[in-house]
Coordinates of C-alpha atoms in Angstrom, one line a residue:
M789 CA -24.6 -8.7 -0.9
V790 CA -21.6 -8.9 -1.6
S791 CA -19.3 -11.3 -0.7
N792 CA -15.8 -11.1 1.9
L793 CA -14.2 -12.3 -1.4
A794 CA -15.1 -9.3 -3.5
K795 CA -14.6 -7.2 -1.0
I796 CA -10.8 -8.5 -0.6
S797 CA -10.1 -8.6 -4.3
G798 CA -12.1 -5.0 -4.7
L799 CA -9.3 -3.6 -2.1
I800 CA -6.5 -5.0 -4.3
Y801 CA -7.7 -3.8 -7.6
V802 CA -7.8 -0.5 -6.4
S803 CA -5.0 -0.3 -4.2
G804 CA -2.4 -0.2 -7.4
D805 CA 1.1 -0.9 -7.6
D806 CA 1.1 0.6 -4.3
G807 CA -0.8 -2.5 -3.0
I808 CA -2.3 -3.6 0.5
S809 CA -1.5 -5.1 3.8
S810 CA -3.6 -7.6 5.1
S811 CA -3.9 -5.8 8.1
N812 CA -5.0 -2.9 6.2
I813 CA -7.3 -5.0 4.9
S814 CA -8.5 -7.1 7.8
K815 CA -9.1 -3.5 9.7
L816 CA -11.2 -2.4 7.1
L817 CA -13.6 -5.5 6.6
E818 CA -13.1 -6.3 10.5
M819 CA -12.0 -9.9 9.7
N820 CA -9.2 -11.5 11.7
E821 CA -5.9 -12.0 9.7
S822 CA -5.3 -15.3 9.3
D823 CA -8.9 -15.0 7.4
I824 CA -7.7 -12.4 5.1
T825 CA -4.7 -14.8 3.9
N826 CA -7.0 -17.6 3.4
S827 CA -9.1 -15.3 1.7
I828 CA -6.5 -14.4 -0.8
D829 CA -5.2 -17.4 -0.9
K830 CA -8.4 -19.1 -2.5
L831 CA -9.0 -15.5 -4.5
N832 CA -5.3 -16.4 -6.4
G833 CA -6.2 -20.2 -6.4
N834 CA -9.4 -19.2 -8.1
L835 CA -7.5 -16.3 -10.5
S836 CA -4.8 -19.3 -11.4
N837 CA -6.7 -22.1 -12.3
D838 CA -8.9 -20.0 -14.4
P839 CA -7.2 -20.3 -17.8
D840 CA -9.7 -16.6 -19.3
S841 CA -8.4 -14.8 -15.8
P842 CA -5.1 -12.8 -16.9
F843 CA -4.6 -12.0 -13.0
T844 CA -2.8 -13.3 -10.1
I845 CA -2.2 -12.1 -6.9
I846 CA 1.1 -11.2 -5.7
K847 CA 2.6 -10.4 -2.7
Y848 CA 5.5 -8.2 -1.9
D849 CA 6.9 -5.8 1.1
D850 CA 3.8 -7.6 3.0
K851 CA 1.1 -6.0 0.6
Y852 CA -0.9 -7.6 -2.2
T853 CA -1.0 -6.8 -5.0
L854 CA -3.0 -7.4 -8.3
A855 CA -0.8 -8.5 -11.8
T856 CA -1.1 -10.0 -14.9
K857 CA 0.0 -14.0 -15.9
E858 CA 3.7 -14.5 -16.5
E859 CA 2.2 -16.1 -19.2
L860 CA 1.4 -12.8 -20.4
D861 CA 4.7 -11.4 -20.5
S862 CA 5.6 -11.8 -23.6
I863 CA 2.6 -10.5 -25.3
I864 CA 2.1 -7.0 -23.0
K865 CA 6.2 -6.5 -23.4
K866 CA 4.9 -6.3 -27.3
Y867 CA 2.4 -3.9 -26.1
I868 CA 4.0 -1.4 -24.9
I869 CA 7.8 -1.4 -26.4
D870 CA 6.2 -1.9 -30.0
D871 CA 10.0 -2.4 -31.5
D872 CA 11.9 -0.9 -29.7
E873 CA 9.9 2.5 -30.2
I874 CA 8.8 4.7 -27.8
S875 CA 5.5 6.8 -28.6
L876 CA 3.9 8.8 -26.0
T877 CA 0.6 9.9 -25.0
Q878 CA -1.1 12.8 -24.2
T879 CA -1.9 11.0 -20.7
S880 CA 1.9 10.2 -20.9
L881 CA 3.4 13.3 -21.4
E882 CA 0.7 15.0 -18.3
V883 CA 2.2 12.5 -16.2
L884 CA 5.7 13.3 -17.7
T885 CA 5.7 16.7 -17.0
I886 CA 3.9 16.2 -13.4
I887 CA 7.2 13.5 -12.4
S888 CA 10.1 15.6 -13.9
Y889 CA 8.9 19.0 -12.4
N890 CA 7.6 17.1 -8.9
Q891 CA 10.2 14.3 -8.3
P892 CA 10.0 12.3 -6.4
I893 CA 6.7 12.0 -6.4
T894 CA 4.1 9.3 -5.4
R895 CA 1.3 7.9 -8.0
V896 CA -1.2 9.4 -5.0
E897 CA 0.8 12.5 -5.5
I898 CA 0.2 12.1 -9.2
D899 CA -3.4 11.3 -9.4
D900 CA -4.1 14.2 -7.1
I901 CA -2.6 16.6 -9.3
R902 CA -4.3 15.0 -12.2
G903 CA -7.5 13.7 -10.7
V904 CA -7.5 10.5 -12.5
N905 CA -6.0 7.5 -11.7
S906 CA -2.3 6.8 -13.4
N907 CA -0.9 3.7 -12.7
K908 CA -1.3 2.4 -16.1
T909 CA 0.7 4.9 -18.1
I910 CA 2.9 4.7 -14.9
Q911 CA 3.6 1.6 -15.5
K912 CA 4.3 1.8 -19.1
L913 CA 6.1 4.5 -18.5
I914 CA 8.0 1.7 -16.8
K915 CA 8.8 -1.1 -18.9
Q916 CA 9.9 1.7 -21.8
G917 CA 12.3 2.6 -18.9
I918 CA 11.5 6.4 -19.3
I919 CA 10.6 6.7 -15.5
R920 CA 11.4 4.4 -12.2
V921 CA 10.6 3.8 -9.1
S922 CA 13.5 5.6 -7.0
G923 CA 12.7 4.7 -3.1
H924 CA 9.6 5.0 -0.5
K925 CA 8.2 7.8 1.1
K926 CA 8.3 7.3 4.8
V927 CA 4.7 7.9 5.4
P928 CA 1.9 5.2 6.4
G929 CA 2.2 2.6 3.5
N930 CA 5.4 3.6 1.9
P931 CA 3.8 4.3 -1.4
K932 CA 6.5 4.0 -4.0
L933 CA 8.6 7.5 -5.3
Y934 CA 9.0 8.1 -9.1
E935 CA 11.5 9.7 -10.8
V936 CA 12.2 10.1 -15.0
T937 CA 15.6 8.4 -15.9
E938 CA 18.4 9.2 -18.2
N939 CA 16.3 7.6 -21.3
F940 CA 13.5 10.4 -20.2
L941 CA 16.7 13.2 -21.1
K942 CA 17.8 11.0 -24.1
L943 CA 14.4 11.0 -25.6
F944 CA 13.6 14.6 -24.7
G945 CA 17.4 15.8 -26.2
I946 CA 18.2 17.0 -22.8
S947 CA 21.6 16.7 -20.5
S948 CA 19.8 17.5 -17.2
L949 CA 16.1 18.4 -15.8
E950 CA 17.7 22.3 -15.9
E951 CA 17.3 22.4 -19.2
L952 CA 13.6 21.7 -19.1
P953 CA 11.5 25.0 -19.4
K954 CA 10.4 27.1 -17.0
I955 CA 6.6 26.8 -16.0
D956 CA 4.3 27.9 -13.3
K957 CA 4.9 25.8 -11.2
N958 CA 1.1 25.8 -9.6
L959 CA 0.1 24.5 -12.8
I960 CA 1.7 20.8 -12.1
T961 CA 1.5 20.8 -8.1
K962 CA -1.0 20.2 -5.5
E963 CA -1.5 23.5 -3.4
E964 CA -2.0 22.5 0.0
K965 CA -4.7 23.7 2.1

């Protein structure tokens, strides 16, 4: 049987960069919010005290999300931005295409179009300064909205998104049923 701590940490993990509120966890697990908060504090204590764990749980906008420990920032930045050279993988190009033609767009909407989770790619593109959070969508959960930056335009040698090639929008959008 899986413990409540495991269930809570699993929910925080799958919520990605959008995070999850204690009230949402409470509803999903049918636990009271104070028990959820205490459990998250216990989880975070376990993570913080484990020198082999790279993770911590942070709270922002009343939501919890999993993040890497601050002590790892330099090595992670070195990995993401190696000598200021930006190299784009096929996955990065796919995510950039979806964002540039559909912005502003949420991670969940990107994931729906791609059919796979894009969280790591989005985080890498943010660190590289190619995309940014432009706000929050006015729907339950208020997910972050992403858009390309001026660095995107410079990287691809264009002055505006209107210069992007015309493509069949059905290739990069999710049809509404």
